[in-house]
């Protein structure tokens, strides 16, 4: 079973590709999280968890969902992390998490896709986004054989810098000082469509007098800023004038 979490579509796309190749069931963890429900899953095929990389680790929101959910059947677990450049030493953290949950860790696949963290970085141009997405699809299709054959994903070697990036201290600092909702706001271009409200997996956005307002719960998935059809959602001054990104690609490319 393939279970994924995605904000702007990169990890959803990766999950669709791998599920298609494996002819396996696909589950969106975001739907459970938004509804405040834990998952109860059963599968005789390996578990494949797909998510974006947050500060060179598995997103806390997704890890907590897995931690609270029930899994019966096979214990083999593969992890696929999408990223804008690399995953640091996420492998080590994910392996320990796997042991904690009672899974048999079968490795982590690093899949580079278009940068979508528009609150800090810039989104590539459209042609580059397409190139990265197509490369990712080919990597995923080639890597599906490891899952079919029950083999571990190839080992991703981590150096000293990678270990620092994925350290618990840096991760705590990221969530404590960077992941905040207070800088989100809507400009006068807002048309009160409510897409930002629907996209928020933490139900942190609501319309007040036709304009979105953000609460304090946020995971910086960038869904609200990316789904706005008028590009009316901004994050302080960091996003002004920047391209937005949503992955609209289909899994079934040649």
C-alpha angles and dihedrals in degrees: 000000000000115000120183145179120203138169106182100015106264095110092039088056092047090050091050092051095049093043090051092050092048094039086230137147119271125214128185109217089193091070091055093045093049090050091048092241133136119225126246108196137174127188140159090199121077118279112249115193116194125188144138120268113255113195090335094306142086108282110266090226092056094042090053091050091053091045093054097040127088123239126188131179123031118024100205110116131189124190126209117190122189117208144168094239116342144340101234111207095334088130094071094048092046092050091054091047089051092054090049090055094045097248126139104242112229099177144270127273117208112213117187112211136161114307108256104171092105092167088074109009141040124255115238121247118274096260091052091048089054092048093050092047093050091048089050092052092052091048091050093049091049092046094051088080090069090058094044091051095042092241126142119257111255111277117261108216115222126204132200093276090051091053091051092050092052095042120131091237093057091044092052090049091050094054093038100048109016107034100075132136099204095092094058116104140153123240126217088272089077113120096190093243093147096223091128089055093051093045096055109102091195095049087237097140126071135169115247114185088343096308128101120249125188126222127204100272112092138145097187094240088150092224096128094050093044101047095053107114092206097043086237097141115090135178106218110290095317096086101039109124094003126129116253123224136216123160106233095165122129121234095228103077122144 
